[in-house]
Amino acid sequence: MFGITPKGKQEEVMALPAKGHIVVLGTAGSGKTTIALLRAHHLANIPNGGKVLLVTFNGALVEYMRGISSSQSTKLVVENYHKFARGYLNSRGKMPRWNGILSPEEKAYYIEQAIEALKTKYQTESTFKRPKEFFIEEITFIEKFGFANLAEYRETERIGRASSNIKRENRKWIFAVYEKYMELREAVGRKYDWDDLAFYVFNELQDDDGERRYTHIIVDEGQDFSPMMIKSLVEAVADGGSFTFFGDVAQQIYGSRLSWRDSGVDANKIWRFDVNYRNPATITAFTKAITESEYWRQDGDMVEATAQIAEGPKPILVKFSRKQREMAWVVERAIATGKTSSTVIVCRNRADIDTFLPVLKNKGCDATEINKDTPGFAHLKKVYLTTYHAAKGLEFDNVFIPYLTVDKLPDPDTVSSAVSEEDAYADEIKLLYVAATRSKYGLYMTYSGTLSPLFPEDSDSYDFHDEEDVV
């Protein structure tokens, strides 16, 4: 499949027995997604073997996997976690006919209502003076770890984020808000939110004595899964089957900062993919400069590349006098490279994609926006547009990252809604890392105005150009 032959540690992982728990950590470009897909097909083709689930967090990545896979198997299912969760609960009669899952906006509304109710009841309690965002973050933490009662939440050593500074004696007030939130949402018939869906899946699986649908489950981009998501998937594996986890903490972009070690995975050995097959040494040097930023949070599970196979030019950063000139240059260059290679423009949000699309189309460029519904993409010679989040796991010959300004990165809305500025910056800088590591050859970055503080400005790992040098 794909004409790719596993090498080194990749080959060793492919040869591992089809049983037990396996953890593979790798640097960007080390072939995690490819090996996950190859292993999934290998397991699905074992004579008289069971069904295989290859699951990821990102809907766009699911479509990418389906697109690059040249062979099909009725024994292999590729889907994102929430589709798996909803499907399982539905099979058990636990998913409402209409959507019983609260949106993030609805979740925030009911948490705020819970805070106000308790604030009225306990008027002297200072905990309720904390911002709504603090309670949302902490309740999400409770859900992701699946704490079933106050005692579990109070006694755990890992409470939220370091900046939360929650005294043990005050955790009861946070849990009270959580319980009130649950009461309010159930009163309007909403049984789940997107963060606690896994908790209910796990509990239902524990009560389910029926035969498991999947003998083997493989998780790709596992660093974005909560502990309860991983626990539920481990529980969903048939007896005698296998569970394989692929992840890269450097690309943990959904703000969870939760480890596979908290998730019930029992692996005797950790396999580390440290050879970067995608990015040239020039791009690896630039992304290493990103990880040396004061805003980057180090993690012992992070795998740094020890070798690079690909070759390519040094990344460039271009400063423009106006945003219109910046867009015009990015569009012109992207169209030019898109004629002979796969090219992507990576944007911070959908609004920026919406500004680029009509300009590209007016130039006669049939650009494709990548999202969860995009069929088979990212390897054709053309121009794509995507967000930082949807780019996860994908690769392109040339990558353009525009608008690297202080008013775009970090995203102002993300900063204002975060528990702390420190947390927001730590999350946002990983988006830049993910975007940069999508490139197999060229990396073109642009800005007009004030450069983002997350950009490694003092590094010699890229070439800087003024507008006059490139126009």
XYZ file of C-alpha atoms in Angstrom:
471
model
C 0.000 0.000 0.000
C 1.248 3.524 -0.996
C 4.473 1.870 -2.273
C 6.035 2.605 1.116
C 8.352 0.140 2.822
C 8.651 0.531 6.616
C 12.194 1.203 7.814
C 14.068 0.770 11.090
C 11.784 1.161 14.077
C 8.794 1.434 11.759
C 9.494 -2.108 10.560
C 9.883 -3.308 14.145
C 6.477 -1.894 15.118
C 4.872 -3.490 12.063
C 6.235 -6.866 13.195
C 4.920 -6.641 16.775
C 2.441 -9.347 17.859
C -1.271 -8.625 17.409
C -1.980 -8.573 21.130
C -1.503 -6.397 24.201
C -0.799 -2.667 24.462
C 1.719 -0.843 22.272
C 2.819 2.810 22.600
C 4.605 4.585 19.745
C 5.814 8.158 20.281
C 7.324 10.030 17.380
C 8.531 13.363 16.105
C 6.675 15.166 13.324
C 7.248 13.548 9.937
C 8.368 10.227 11.397
C 5.623 8.272 9.650
C 3.260 7.680 12.583
C 0.077 8.065 10.548
C 1.443 5.954 7.688
C 2.543 3.139 9.998
C -0.749 3.340 11.894
C -2.597 2.838 8.614
C -0.228 0.104 7.407
C -0.542 -1.755 10.704
C -4.325 -1.389 10.575
C -4.412 -2.999 7.122
C -1.988 -5.690 8.242
C -4.183 -6.610 11.206
C -7.328 -6.513 9.063
C -5.781 -9.035 6.668
C -4.869 -11.636 9.281
C -6.693 -14.843 8.272
C -9.680 -15.473 10.548
C -8.781 -12.302 12.463
C -11.294 -9.853 13.862
C -12.313 -6.327 12.890
C -9.959 -3.372 13.230
C -10.765 0.231 14.241
C -8.340 2.995 13.291
C -9.481 6.072 15.204
C -8.229 9.648 15.341
C -9.422 12.937 16.836
C -9.497 14.924 13.609
C -12.256 14.390 11.032
C -10.097 15.807 8.218
C -7.368 13.281 9.005
C -9.917 10.464 8.705
C -10.689 11.562 5.144
C -6.972 11.851 4.383
C -6.378 8.272 5.544
C -9.243 7.046 3.417
C -7.938 9.024 0.463
C -4.365 7.686 0.486
C -5.379 4.105 1.183
C -5.406 2.221 -2.132
C -6.837 -0.984 -0.680
C -10.148 -1.471 1.068
C -11.117 -4.044 3.671
C -14.526 -4.791 5.118
C -12.756 -5.602 8.360
C -11.216 -2.124 8.752
C -13.134 0.923 10.008
C -11.522 4.392 9.954
C -13.357 7.103 11.882
C -12.929 9.862 14.448
C -13.527 9.248 18.139
C -16.849 11.006 18.471
C -18.372 9.040 15.602
C -17.257 5.830 17.317
C -18.706 7.021 20.639
C -22.062 8.078 19.228
C -22.326 4.861 17.230
C -21.643 2.688 20.252
C -24.067 4.532 22.532
C -26.688 4.387 19.804
C -26.214 0.611 19.523
C -26.979 0.393 23.242
C -30.062 2.581 22.961
C -28.375 5.431 24.847
C -28.234 8.095 22.129
C -31.349 10.294 21.731
C -33.018 10.352 18.329
C -32.292 14.068 18.155
C -28.881 15.401 19.068
C -28.522 15.015 22.831
C -25.021 16.491 22.927
C -24.497 20.046 24.179
C -22.482 22.373 21.965
C -19.516 24.191 23.575
C -21.602 27.387 23.603
C -24.508 25.661 25.349
C -22.116 24.069 27.823
C -20.696 27.490 28.710
C -24.223 28.873 29.135
C -25.333 26.189 31.594
C -22.086 26.369 33.555
C -22.600 30.124 33.916
C -26.162 29.502 35.101
C -24.836 27.011 37.659
C -22.283 29.535 38.941
C -24.934 32.218 39.336
C -27.243 29.848 41.223
C -24.549 28.885 43.704
C -23.254 32.437 43.985
C -26.726 33.481 45.134
C -26.917 30.634 47.634
C -23.395 31.104 49.045
C -22.874 34.842 48.814
C -19.702 34.991 50.924
C -17.816 32.209 49.108
C -14.969 33.802 47.133
C -14.463 30.787 44.824
C -17.535 31.839 42.851
C -15.869 35.156 42.004
C -13.500 33.376 39.651
C -14.180 33.905 35.917
C -16.528 31.633 34.003
C -13.605 30.394 31.896
C -11.929 28.958 35.001
C -14.977 26.818 35.805
C -15.337 25.680 32.183
C -11.702 24.570 32.117
C -11.910 22.787 35.453
C -15.227 21.054 34.734
C -13.796 19.903 31.418
C -10.827 18.505 33.362
C -13.215 16.605 35.653
C -14.987 15.192 32.601
C -11.826 14.229 30.746
C -10.531 12.271 33.736
C -13.954 10.862 34.528
C -14.081 11.743 38.218
C -17.345 10.210 39.412
C -17.504 11.925 42.805
C -16.021 14.693 44.917
C -13.664 12.338 46.769
C -11.928 11.286 43.529
C -11.628 14.867 42.365
C -10.451 16.193 45.731
C -7.752 13.563 46.265
C -6.175 13.541 42.824
C -2.732 15.081 42.597
C -3.314 16.454 39.096
C -5.832 19.237 39.337
C -6.325 21.251 36.201
C -3.592 23.578 35.108
C -0.825 24.877 37.306
C -2.157 28.405 36.980
C -5.484 27.411 38.515
C -4.068 27.259 42.067
C -6.995 25.384 43.600
C -6.771 24.634 47.304
C -8.055 21.190 48.222
C -10.621 22.623 50.611
C -12.086 24.720 47.781
C -12.493 21.888 45.295
C -15.894 21.103 46.765
C -17.203 24.397 45.377
C -15.996 23.600 41.871
C -17.538 20.156 42.073
C -20.770 21.745 43.310
C -20.847 23.875 40.137
C -20.217 20.713 38.105
C -23.124 18.909 39.784
C -25.419 21.905 39.303
C -24.399 22.095 35.649
C -25.295 18.403 35.233
C -28.653 19.030 36.897
C -29.462 21.989 34.641
C -28.573 20.263 31.396
C -30.457 17.079 32.291
C -33.526 19.198 33.061
C -33.612 20.204 29.382
C -32.996 16.659 28.166
C -29.323 17.012 27.223
C -27.514 13.917 28.459
C -24.013 14.573 27.142
C -21.493 17.224 26.162
C -18.552 16.586 23.839
C -16.089 16.314 26.739
C -17.907 13.718 28.852
C -19.213 11.527 26.027
C -16.233 9.200 26.585
C -17.110 8.814 30.278
C -20.519 7.401 29.367
C -19.036 5.182 26.660
C -16.543 3.750 29.161
C -19.217 3.078 31.778
C -21.518 1.489 29.224
C -18.721 -0.768 27.970
C -18.013 -1.926 31.512
C -21.662 -3.011 31.820
C -21.666 -4.583 28.350
C -21.083 -8.351 28.484
C -21.655 -8.751 24.759
C -19.010 -9.587 22.197
C -16.762 -6.657 21.333
C -17.015 -5.383 17.784
C -13.266 -4.762 17.415
C -10.379 -7.161 18.038
C -7.788 -4.474 17.377
C -7.946 -0.711 17.953
C -5.280 1.721 16.738
C -5.229 5.361 17.878
C -3.477 7.967 15.716
C -2.645 11.479 17.006
C -3.379 10.065 20.450
C -1.956 13.091 22.263
C -5.245 14.883 21.538
C -7.392 12.258 23.271
C -8.538 12.630 26.878
C -7.804 9.849 29.411
C -11.466 8.793 29.288
C -11.354 8.541 25.499
C -8.324 6.267 25.683
C -9.804 4.243 28.572
C -13.014 3.692 26.627
C -11.099 2.530 23.554
C -8.960 0.166 25.647
C -12.181 -1.208 27.139
C -13.651 -1.652 23.639
C -10.924 -4.117 22.576
C -11.932 -7.784 22.496
C -10.167 -10.239 24.806
C -6.908 -11.367 23.263
C -6.816 -8.366 20.951
C -4.466 -5.386 20.715
C -4.450 -1.652 21.427
C -1.856 0.551 19.699
C -1.270 4.216 20.563
C 0.564 6.616 18.204
C 1.255 10.151 19.453
C 3.449 13.249 19.528
C 3.141 15.592 22.520
C 4.750 18.410 20.528
C 1.558 18.490 18.446
C -0.882 18.496 21.372
C -3.007 21.371 20.062
C -6.358 20.936 21.799
C -5.263 22.314 25.164
C -5.667 19.113 27.179
C -2.023 18.497 28.155
C -3.111 15.068 29.311
C -0.894 12.034 29.001
C -1.478 8.522 27.719
C 0.047 7.515 31.062
C -3.176 8.683 32.745
C -5.312 6.532 30.487
C -4.935 2.923 31.551
C -2.498 1.985 28.785
C -0.198 -0.808 30.004
C 2.817 -0.966 27.697
C 6.054 -2.664 28.705
C 8.080 -0.705 26.160
C 7.732 2.655 24.423
C 8.746 2.774 20.772
C 10.200 6.115 19.689
C 10.254 7.224 16.047
C 13.074 9.786 15.930
C 13.843 9.858 12.193
C 12.045 12.632 10.310
C 11.207 11.393 6.804
C 9.075 14.411 5.840
C 10.799 17.647 6.797
C 14.187 18.757 5.439
C 16.882 19.534 8.013
C 16.279 23.231 7.280
C 12.658 23.039 8.450
C 13.546 20.813 11.393
C 16.013 23.480 12.541
C 13.262 26.101 12.365
C 10.747 24.007 14.319
C 13.421 23.287 16.920
C 13.763 27.052 17.357
C 10.003 27.171 18.030
C 10.369 24.576 20.808
C 13.124 26.667 22.420
C 10.743 29.600 22.925
C 9.965 30.822 26.428
C 6.317 30.005 25.714
C 6.949 26.339 24.897
C 6.270 23.820 27.686
C 8.711 20.945 27.700
C 7.503 17.365 28.116
C 9.528 14.236 28.817
C 7.541 12.306 26.186
C 8.533 14.686 23.390
C 10.682 13.000 20.732
C 13.249 15.151 18.930
C 14.404 14.221 15.435
C 17.898 12.703 15.375
C 18.055 12.518 11.581
C 16.318 13.927 8.516
C 16.034 12.207 5.153
C 14.488 14.946 2.989
C 16.284 17.967 1.530
C 14.935 21.442 0.915
C 15.593 25.188 1.071
C 15.705 27.303 4.194
C 12.296 28.601 5.358
C 11.637 32.253 4.563
C 9.792 35.021 6.379
C 8.610 38.014 4.338
C 7.453 41.327 5.805
C 4.896 43.329 3.805
C 3.814 46.947 4.094
C 0.112 46.117 3.824
C -2.088 43.068 4.289
C -3.410 43.367 0.723
C 0.107 43.102 -0.707
C 0.781 40.143 1.549
C -2.313 38.295 0.346
C -1.549 39.065 -3.305
C 1.980 37.618 -2.999
C 0.829 34.494 -1.149
C -1.886 33.872 -3.747
C 0.505 34.382 -6.679
C 3.224 32.140 -5.240
C 0.796 29.447 -4.092
C -0.767 29.253 -7.568
C 2.702 28.991 -9.120
C 3.896 26.173 -6.846
C 0.489 24.466 -7.019
C 0.998 23.809 -10.731
C 3.851 21.394 -10.029
C 3.395 20.330 -6.388
C 0.917 19.938 -3.548
C 0.612 23.362 -1.928
C -1.328 24.548 1.107
C -2.141 27.903 2.679
C -2.566 27.347 6.424
C -4.817 29.885 8.166
C -5.560 30.543 11.832
C -9.323 30.397 11.311
C -12.093 29.854 8.785
C -12.590 33.597 8.331
C -9.115 33.873 6.775
C -9.841 30.937 4.465
C -12.978 32.738 3.332
C -10.889 35.769 2.322
C -8.375 33.696 0.343
C -10.826 31.434 -1.537
C -12.521 34.076 -3.750
C -9.184 35.705 -4.603
C -7.740 32.348 -5.687
C -10.841 31.516 -7.719
C -10.771 34.950 -9.414
C -7.254 34.065 -10.547
C -8.568 30.862 -12.103
C -7.237 28.638 -9.337
C -9.486 25.729 -8.359
C -8.393 25.734 -4.704
C -9.780 23.122 -2.302
C -10.629 23.777 1.311
C -9.704 20.879 3.585
C -12.241 19.903 6.215
C -13.781 16.739 7.611
C -15.880 16.263 4.469
C -13.061 16.632 1.936
C -12.522 13.321 0.109
C -8.998 12.049 -0.663
C -6.756 15.105 -0.683
C -3.419 16.697 0.199
C -1.229 14.703 -2.181
C -2.364 16.165 -5.529
C -0.568 18.906 -7.455
C -2.866 21.803 -6.623
C -3.609 24.479 -4.007
C -5.356 23.670 -0.723
C -6.518 25.849 2.158
C -6.899 24.666 5.712
C -6.751 25.755 9.339
C -3.939 24.956 11.750
C -6.150 22.393 13.476
C -7.359 20.610 10.332
C -3.784 20.379 8.986
C -2.803 17.924 11.733
C -1.345 14.707 10.327
C -1.255 15.962 6.718
C 1.743 16.766 4.510
C 2.349 18.956 1.461
C 5.288 19.806 -0.762
C 4.983 23.532 -0.050
C 3.391 25.312 2.900
C 2.404 28.986 3.154
C 1.637 30.445 6.595
C 0.289 34.018 6.241
C -0.734 36.653 8.780
C 1.853 35.828 11.446
C 1.007 38.980 13.358
C 0.410 39.713 17.015
C -3.311 40.243 16.372
C -3.673 36.775 14.774
C -1.256 34.565 16.708
C -1.985 34.114 19.536
C -5.659 34.355 18.696
C -7.183 37.198 20.786
C -10.384 35.256 21.521
C -8.375 32.265 22.719
C -6.299 34.466 25.018
C -9.317 36.286 26.453
C -11.192 33.053 27.215
C -8.203 31.154 28.649
C -7.579 30.637 32.359
C -4.290 32.498 31.899
C -2.273 34.146 29.157
C 0.507 31.631 29.847
C -1.823 28.724 29.023
C -3.085 30.378 25.849
C 0.432 31.084 24.564
C 1.501 27.499 25.315
C -1.401 26.188 23.229
C -1.039 28.676 20.376
C 2.693 28.140 19.826
C 2.036 24.455 19.145
C -0.219 25.494 16.275
C 2.727 27.230 14.629
C 4.794 24.061 15.146
C 2.104 21.892 13.556
C 1.719 24.211 10.553
C 5.466 24.408 9.891
C 6.006 20.650 10.125
C 3.479 19.965 7.329
C 6.078 20.882 4.685
C 8.082 18.340 2.685
C 10.066 21.032 0.852
C 9.257 24.744 0.971
C 8.041 26.821 3.928
C 6.922 30.400 3.211
C 5.799 32.622 6.101
C 4.496 36.179 5.859
C 3.229 39.071 7.937
C 2.433 42.780 7.819
C 2.419 44.931 10.921
C 3.869 43.541 14.150
C 5.310 40.028 14.094
C 3.763 37.475 16.465
C 5.660 37.076 19.756
C 5.406 33.307 19.235
C 7.666 33.480 16.179
C 11.366 32.717 16.899
C 12.475 36.143 15.683
C 16.125 35.931 16.787
C 16.776 32.547 15.196
C 19.055 32.080 12.172
C 16.982 29.067 11.070
C 15.112 31.085 8.404
C 15.849 33.827 5.876
C 14.161 37.208 6.292
C 13.049 39.328 3.310
C 11.412 42.693 2.950
C 8.570 43.155 0.499
C 10.899 44.746 -2.067
C 13.018 41.603 -2.204
C 10.209 39.355 -3.419
C 7.787 41.575 -5.364
